[in-house]
């Protein structure tokens, strides 16, 4: 996988990640109390599905484009509420920018704060360590209610937790250029940040393409002793099929009450829609996995 997210914008991993993120934001907002949200790997903020990068990979065809085609044919009758919200927010973004735009996580967070939560209820920030990506993020989202910082996640996350609101979501969406090494560093980061903000909800996106690296990550997270670790996976190819990305995962520490049930409904809805035609047949249970990562 190329580390630049522009090549992957709007793919099935983005669709699943952003709908699950909206579900988390909705549940936090429902409490009516102030909360903090940090996107520690902000990226560019906005991407174009007409760009050279996205046209080269065509990954959006099996992501947002596949979902929209399904909705055009079958409607949204059985779709979870978060899917409705996702498509409505995307339509808003296209009307605001252009018809080919696909927003990154900082935009979804900022838009939620601007339109689905009172201004005082959500305080949002985004970090981006790469200078060019930071410049683009700052330029594209400067009018939205989100603080943009040229900052590295490994330095920045421990420095900003716990937030003054005492409740919040810390989203980590790293590029995973070296899986074994990256997973190891992220376990250390999550463990140290959790010690400072034990009630915080930490959300890590990760690729499913190396089952050995993923299983080792799960085992290392068990050893941290952190309770309430939830695994949410969308598997579109079996592990033994060699493709760039077999699936997508979201690892959630301290998910809000009943988020596991909502996540299961979302992934079970998305799995048959996003399942590629060239992938072997898989059961719904194999494709949509939501389980607790508990100690042995």
CSV table of C-alpha atoms in Angstrom, one decimal:
chain,number,residue,atom,x,y,z
A,1,UNK,CA,0.0,0.0,0.0
A,2,UNK,CA,1.2,3.5,-0.8
A,3,UNK,CA,1.3,5.5,2.4
A,4,UNK,CA,-0.3,8.6,0.8
A,5,UNK,CA,-3.9,8.4,1.7
A,6,UNK,CA,-4.9,10.2,-1.5
A,7,UNK,CA,-4.5,6.8,-3.2
A,8,UNK,CA,-7.0,5.2,-0.9
A,9,UNK,CA,-9.6,7.9,-0.3
A,10,UNK,CA,-13.2,6.7,-0.3
A,11,UNK,CA,-12.2,3.0,-0.3
A,12,UNK,CA,-14.0,0.4,1.8
A,13,UNK,CA,-11.7,1.0,4.8
A,14,UNK,CA,-12.6,4.7,4.7
A,15,UNK,CA,-16.3,3.9,4.5
A,16,UNK,CA,-16.3,1.6,7.4
A,17,UNK,CA,-14.1,3.8,9.5
A,18,UNK,CA,-16.0,7.0,9.0
A,19,UNK,CA,-19.4,5.4,9.6
A,20,UNK,CA,-18.2,3.8,12.9
A,21,UNK,CA,-16.6,7.2,13.8
A,22,UNK,CA,-20.0,8.9,13.3
A,23,UNK,CA,-21.6,6.3,15.5
A,24,UNK,CA,-19.1,7.1,18.3
A,25,UNK,CA,-19.6,10.9,17.9
A,26,UNK,CA,-23.4,10.5,18.0
A,27,UNK,CA,-23.2,8.4,21.2
A,28,UNK,CA,-20.9,10.9,22.8
A,29,UNK,CA,-23.1,13.8,21.8
A,30,UNK,CA,-26.2,12.1,23.1
A,31,UNK,CA,-25.0,12.5,26.7
A,32,UNK,CA,-25.3,16.3,26.4
A,33,UNK,CA,-21.9,16.9,28.1
A,34,UNK,CA,-18.8,18.6,26.7
A,35,UNK,CA,-16.2,16.3,25.1
A,36,UNK,CA,-12.9,16.4,23.3
A,37,UNK,CA,-12.0,14.7,20.0
A,38,UNK,CA,-8.5,14.4,18.6
A,39,UNK,CA,-7.5,13.1,15.2
A,40,UNK,CA,-3.8,12.3,15.7
A,41,UNK,CA,-3.1,11.7,12.0
A,42,UNK,CA,-5.2,14.3,10.2
A,43,UNK,CA,-3.9,13.9,6.6
A,44,UNK,CA,-5.1,16.5,4.1
A,45,UNK,CA,-8.6,16.9,5.3
A,46,UNK,CA,-10.3,16.7,1.9
A,47,UNK,CA,-9.5,14.5,-1.1
A,48,UNK,CA,-10.8,14.4,-4.7
A,49,UNK,CA,-12.1,11.1,-6.2
A,50,UNK,CA,-11.2,12.6,-9.5
A,51,UNK,CA,-7.5,13.0,-8.6
A,52,UNK,CA,-4.7,11.2,-10.4
A,53,UNK,CA,-4.0,9.2,-7.3
A,54,UNK,CA,-7.6,7.9,-6.7
A,55,UNK,CA,-8.1,7.2,-10.4
A,56,UNK,CA,-4.9,5.2,-10.5
A,57,UNK,CA,-6.0,2.8,-7.8
A,58,UNK,CA,-9.8,2.9,-8.4
A,59,UNK,CA,-10.2,1.8,-4.8
A,60,UNK,CA,-13.2,4.1,-4.3
A,61,UNK,CA,-15.2,1.9,-6.7
A,62,UNK,CA,-15.3,-0.8,-4.0
A,63,UNK,CA,-16.0,1.7,-1.3
A,64,UNK,CA,-18.1,4.8,-1.4
A,65,UNK,CA,-19.2,4.3,-5.0
A,66,UNK,CA,-20.3,0.7,-4.3
A,67,UNK,CA,-22.3,1.9,-1.3
A,68,UNK,CA,-24.0,4.7,-3.3
A,69,UNK,CA,-24.9,2.4,-6.2
A,70,UNK,CA,-26.5,0.0,-3.7
A,71,UNK,CA,-28.5,2.8,-2.1
A,72,UNK,CA,-29.6,4.1,-5.5
A,73,UNK,CA,-31.0,0.6,-6.3
A,74,UNK,CA,-32.2,-0.6,-2.9
A,75,UNK,CA,-32.7,2.5,-0.9
A,76,UNK,CA,-31.8,2.9,2.8
A,77,UNK,CA,-34.7,1.0,4.4
A,78,UNK,CA,-32.6,-1.4,6.4
A,79,UNK,CA,-29.5,0.9,6.9
A,80,UNK,CA,-28.3,1.8,10.4
A,81,UNK,CA,-28.8,5.4,11.4
A,82,UNK,CA,-25.1,6.1,11.2
A,83,UNK,CA,-25.2,5.1,7.5
A,84,UNK,CA,-28.0,7.7,6.8
A,85,UNK,CA,-25.9,10.3,8.7
A,86,UNK,CA,-22.8,9.4,6.7
A,87,UNK,CA,-24.5,9.8,3.3
A,88,UNK,CA,-26.2,13.0,4.4
A,89,UNK,CA,-23.0,14.6,5.6
A,90,UNK,CA,-21.2,13.5,2.4
A,91,UNK,CA,-23.9,15.2,0.3
A,92,UNK,CA,-23.4,18.3,2.4
A,93,UNK,CA,-19.6,18.2,1.7
A,94,UNK,CA,-20.2,17.8,-2.0
A,95,UNK,CA,-22.5,20.8,-2.1
A,96,UNK,CA,-20.0,22.9,-0.1
A,97,UNK,CA,-16.9,21.9,-2.1
A,98,UNK,CA,-17.5,19.9,-5.3
A,99,UNK,CA,-19.1,16.7,-6.5
A,100,UNK,CA,-15.9,14.7,-6.4
A,101,UNK,CA,-14.8,15.5,-2.8
A,102,UNK,CA,-14.3,12.8,-0.2
A,103,UNK,CA,-13.6,14.1,3.3
A,104,UNK,CA,-11.0,12.7,5.7
A,105,UNK,CA,-11.6,12.1,9.4
A,106,UNK,CA,-10.9,15.7,10.6
A,107,UNK,CA,-13.7,17.0,8.4
A,108,UNK,CA,-16.3,14.4,9.7
A,109,UNK,CA,-15.3,15.4,13.2
A,110,UNK,CA,-15.5,19.1,12.6
A,111,UNK,CA,-18.7,18.9,10.7
A,112,UNK,CA,-20.3,16.9,13.5
A,113,UNK,CA,-19.3,19.6,15.9
A,114,UNK,CA,-20.6,22.3,13.7
A,115,UNK,CA,-24.0,20.7,12.7
A,116,UNK,CA,-24.8,17.8,15.0
A,117,UNK,CA,-23.6,19.1,18.4
A,118,UNK,CA,-23.8,22.4,20.2
A,119,UNK,CA,-20.6,24.5,19.7
A,120,UNK,CA,-19.7,24.2,23.4
A,121,UNK,CA,-20.2,20.4,23.5
A,122,UNK,CA,-17.4,19.3,21.2
A,123,UNK,CA,-13.8,20.6,21.1
A,124,UNK,CA,-11.9,19.2,18.2
A,125,UNK,CA,-8.2,19.1,17.2
A,126,UNK,CA,-6.2,17.4,14.5
A,127,UNK,CA,-2.5,16.7,14.3
A,128,UNK,CA,-0.4,16.2,11.1
A,129,UNK,CA,3.3,15.7,11.2
A,130,UNK,CA,4.1,15.8,7.4
A,131,UNK,CA,4.6,19.4,6.4
A,132,UNK,CA,2.8,19.3,3.0
A,133,UNK,CA,-0.1,17.4,4.4
A,134,UNK,CA,-0.4,19.8,7.4
A,135,UNK,CA,-0.4,22.8,5.0
A,136,UNK,CA,-3.2,21.2,3.0
A,137,UNK,CA,-5.2,20.3,6.1
A,138,UNK,CA,-4.8,23.8,7.6
A,139,UNK,CA,-5.8,25.5,4.3
A,140,UNK,CA,-8.8,23.2,3.6
A,141,UNK,CA,-10.4,23.2,7.0
A,142,UNK,CA,-9.4,26.5,8.5
A,143,UNK,CA,-13.0,27.8,8.5
A,144,UNK,CA,-14.3,24.8,10.4
A,145,UNK,CA,-14.4,24.5,14.3
A,146,UNK,CA,-11.3,22.3,14.6
A,147,UNK,CA,-7.8,23.2,15.8
A,148,UNK,CA,-5.0,22.2,13.3
A,149,UNK,CA,-1.5,21.5,14.6
A,150,UNK,CA,1.8,20.6,12.9
A,151,UNK,CA,2.5,17.9,15.4
A,152,UNK,CA,3.6,14.2,15.7
A,153,UNK,CA,1.1,11.8,17.3
A,154,UNK,CA,3.7,10.1,19.5
A,155,UNK,CA,4.7,13.4,21.1
A,156,UNK,CA,1.3,15.1,20.9
A,157,UNK,CA,-1.1,12.5,22.2
A,158,UNK,CA,0.5,12.1,25.7
A,159,UNK,CA,0.8,15.9,25.9
A,160,UNK,CA,-2.9,16.6,25.4
A,161,UNK,CA,-4.5,13.9,27.6
A,162,UNK,CA,-6.4,14.0,29.8
A,163,UNK,CA,-8.4,16.9,28.2
A,164,UNK,CA,-10.0,19.5,30.3
A,165,UNK,CA,-13.5,18.0,29.4
A,166,UNK,CA,-12.5,14.7,31.1
A,167,UNK,CA,-14.2,12.8,28.4
A,168,UNK,CA,-13.3,12.3,24.8
A,169,UNK,CA,-12.2,10.3,21.7
A,170,UNK,CA,-8.6,9.9,20.6
A,171,UNK,CA,-8.4,8.7,17.0
A,172,UNK,CA,-5.2,7.2,15.7
A,173,UNK,CA,-5.1,6.5,11.9
A,174,UNK,CA,-1.5,5.9,11.1
A,175,UNK,CA,-0.1,4.9,7.6
A,176,UNK,CA,1.3,1.5,8.8
A,177,UNK,CA,4.4,1.5,6.6
A,178,UNK,CA,6.1,-1.2,8.7
A,179,UNK,CA,3.3,-3.2,10.4
A,180,UNK,CA,5.2,-5.1,13.1
A,181,UNK,CA,7.2,-2.1,14.2
A,182,UNK,CA,4.2,0.3,13.9
A,183,UNK,CA,2.0,-2.0,16.0
A,184,UNK,CA,4.6,-2.3,18.7
A,185,UNK,CA,5.0,1.5,19.0
A,186,UNK,CA,1.2,2.0,19.0
A,187,UNK,CA,0.8,-0.5,21.8
A,188,UNK,CA,3.2,1.6,23.9
A,189,UNK,CA,1.5,4.8,23.0
A,190,UNK,CA,-2.0,3.5,23.8
A,191,UNK,CA,-0.8,2.1,27.1
A,192,UNK,CA,1.0,5.3,28.2
A,193,UNK,CA,-1.9,7.5,27.1
A,194,UNK,CA,-4.4,5.3,28.8
A,195,UNK,CA,-2.6,5.6,32.1
A,196,UNK,CA,-3.1,9.4,31.9
A,197,UNK,CA,-6.6,9.2,30.6
A,198,UNK,CA,-8.1,5.9,31.8
A,199,UNK,CA,-11.7,6.9,31.0
A,200,UNK,CA,-10.9,8.1,27.5
A,201,UNK,CA,-12.1,6.3,24.4
A,202,UNK,CA,-9.1,5.5,22.2
A,203,UNK,CA,-9.7,4.4,18.6
A,204,UNK,CA,-7.0,2.8,16.4
A,205,UNK,CA,-7.6,2.1,12.7
A,206,UNK,CA,-5.4,-0.7,11.3
A,207,UNK,CA,-5.1,-2.6,8.0
A,208,UNK,CA,-5.9,-6.3,7.8
A,209,UNK,CA,-3.3,-7.7,5.5
A,210,UNK,CA,-0.8,-9.5,7.7
A,211,UNK,CA,-2.7,-11.8,10.1
A,212,UNK,CA,0.5,-12.6,12.1
A,213,UNK,CA,1.1,-8.9,12.8
A,214,UNK,CA,-2.5,-8.4,13.8
A,215,UNK,CA,-2.7,-11.4,16.1
A,216,UNK,CA,0.5,-10.3,17.8
A,217,UNK,CA,-1.0,-6.8,18.3
A,218,UNK,CA,-4.1,-8.3,20.0
A,219,UNK,CA,-1.9,-10.4,22.3
A,220,UNK,CA,0.3,-7.3,23.2
A,221,UNK,CA,-2.8,-5.3,23.9
A,222,UNK,CA,-4.2,-8.0,26.3
A,223,UNK,CA,-0.9,-7.9,28.2
A,224,UNK,CA,-1.4,-4.2,28.9
A,225,UNK,CA,-4.1,-5.1,31.3
A,226,UNK,CA,-6.4,-2.4,29.8
A,227,UNK,CA,-10.0,-3.5,30.2
A,228,UNK,CA,-12.8,-2.9,27.6
A,229,UNK,CA,-10.9,-3.6,24.4
A,230,UNK,CA,-13.2,-4.0,21.4
A,231,UNK,CA,-12.2,-5.3,18.0
A,232,UNK,CA,-14.3,-4.3,15.0
A,233,UNK,CA,-13.3,-5.9,11.6
A,234,UNK,CA,-14.6,-5.8,8.1
A,235,UNK,CA,-12.9,-8.7,6.2
A,236,UNK,CA,-13.5,-8.7,2.5
A,237,UNK,CA,-10.9,-11.2,1.5
A,238,UNK,CA,-9.8,-14.4,3.4
A,239,UNK,CA,-6.4,-14.2,5.1
A,240,UNK,CA,-4.8,-16.6,2.6
A,241,UNK,CA,-5.7,-14.4,-0.4
A,242,UNK,CA,-2.8,-12.1,-1.4
A,243,UNK,CA,-4.2,-8.7,-2.0
A,244,UNK,CA,-3.2,-5.2,-1.0
A,245,UNK,CA,-5.8,-5.0,1.8
A,246,UNK,CA,-7.8,-8.0,3.0
A,247,UNK,CA,-9.9,-6.0,5.4
A,248,UNK,CA,-10.0,-3.1,7.8
A,249,UNK,CA,-10.1,-2.9,11.6
A,250,UNK,CA,-11.0,-0.5,14.3
A,251,UNK,CA,-9.7,-1.2,17.8
A,252,UNK,CA,-11.6,0.7,20.5
A,253,UNK,CA,-10.6,1.1,24.1
A,254,UNK,CA,-13.5,2.1,26.4
A,255,UNK,CA,-16.3,2.2,23.8
A,256,UNK,CA,-19.5,3.8,24.9
A,257,UNK,CA,-22.3,1.5,26.1
A,258,UNK,CA,-23.9,-0.6,23.4
A,259,UNK,CA,-21.4,0.7,20.7
A,260,UNK,CA,-20.5,-3.0,20.1
A,261,UNK,CA,-24.1,-3.8,19.1
A,262,UNK,CA,-24.2,-0.7,16.8
A,263,UNK,CA,-20.9,-1.5,15.3
A,264,UNK,CA,-22.0,-5.1,14.6
A,265,UNK,CA,-25.1,-3.8,12.8
A,266,UNK,CA,-23.1,-1.4,10.7
A,267,UNK,CA,-20.5,-3.9,9.6
A,268,UNK,CA,-23.1,-6.6,8.9
A,269,UNK,CA,-24.9,-4.0,6.7
A,270,UNK,CA,-21.8,-3.0,4.8
A,271,UNK,CA,-20.2,-6.4,4.4
A,272,UNK,CA,-22.3,-7.8,1.5
A,273,UNK,CA,-22.5,-4.4,-0.2
A,274,UNK,CA,-18.7,-3.9,-0.2
A,275,UNK,CA,-17.7,-7.5,-0.8
A,276,UNK,CA,-15.8,-7.6,-4.1
A,277,UNK,CA,-16.9,-9.8,-6.9
A,278,UNK,CA,-13.4,-11.3,-7.3
A,279,UNK,CA,-13.3,-12.4,-3.6
A,280,UNK,CA,-14.2,-16.0,-2.6
A,281,UNK,CA,-17.6,-16.4,-0.9
A,282,UNK,CA,-17.5,-15.6,2.8
A,283,UNK,CA,-20.1,-15.9,5.5
A,284,UNK,CA,-21.4,-12.8,7.2
A,285,UNK,CA,-19.8,-13.9,10.4
A,286,UNK,CA,-16.4,-14.1,8.7
A,287,UNK,CA,-16.7,-10.7,7.1
A,288,UNK,CA,-18.3,-8.7,10.0
A,289,UNK,CA,-16.4,-9.3,13.2
A,290,UNK,CA,-17.1,-7.5,16.5
A,291,UNK,CA,-15.6,-9.1,19.6
A,292,UNK,CA,-13.9,-8.2,22.9
A,293,UNK,CA,-10.2,-8.6,23.2
A,294,UNK,CA,-10.2,-10.1,26.7
A,295,UNK,CA,-7.3,-11.6,28.7
A,296,UNK,CA,-6.9,-15.3,28.9
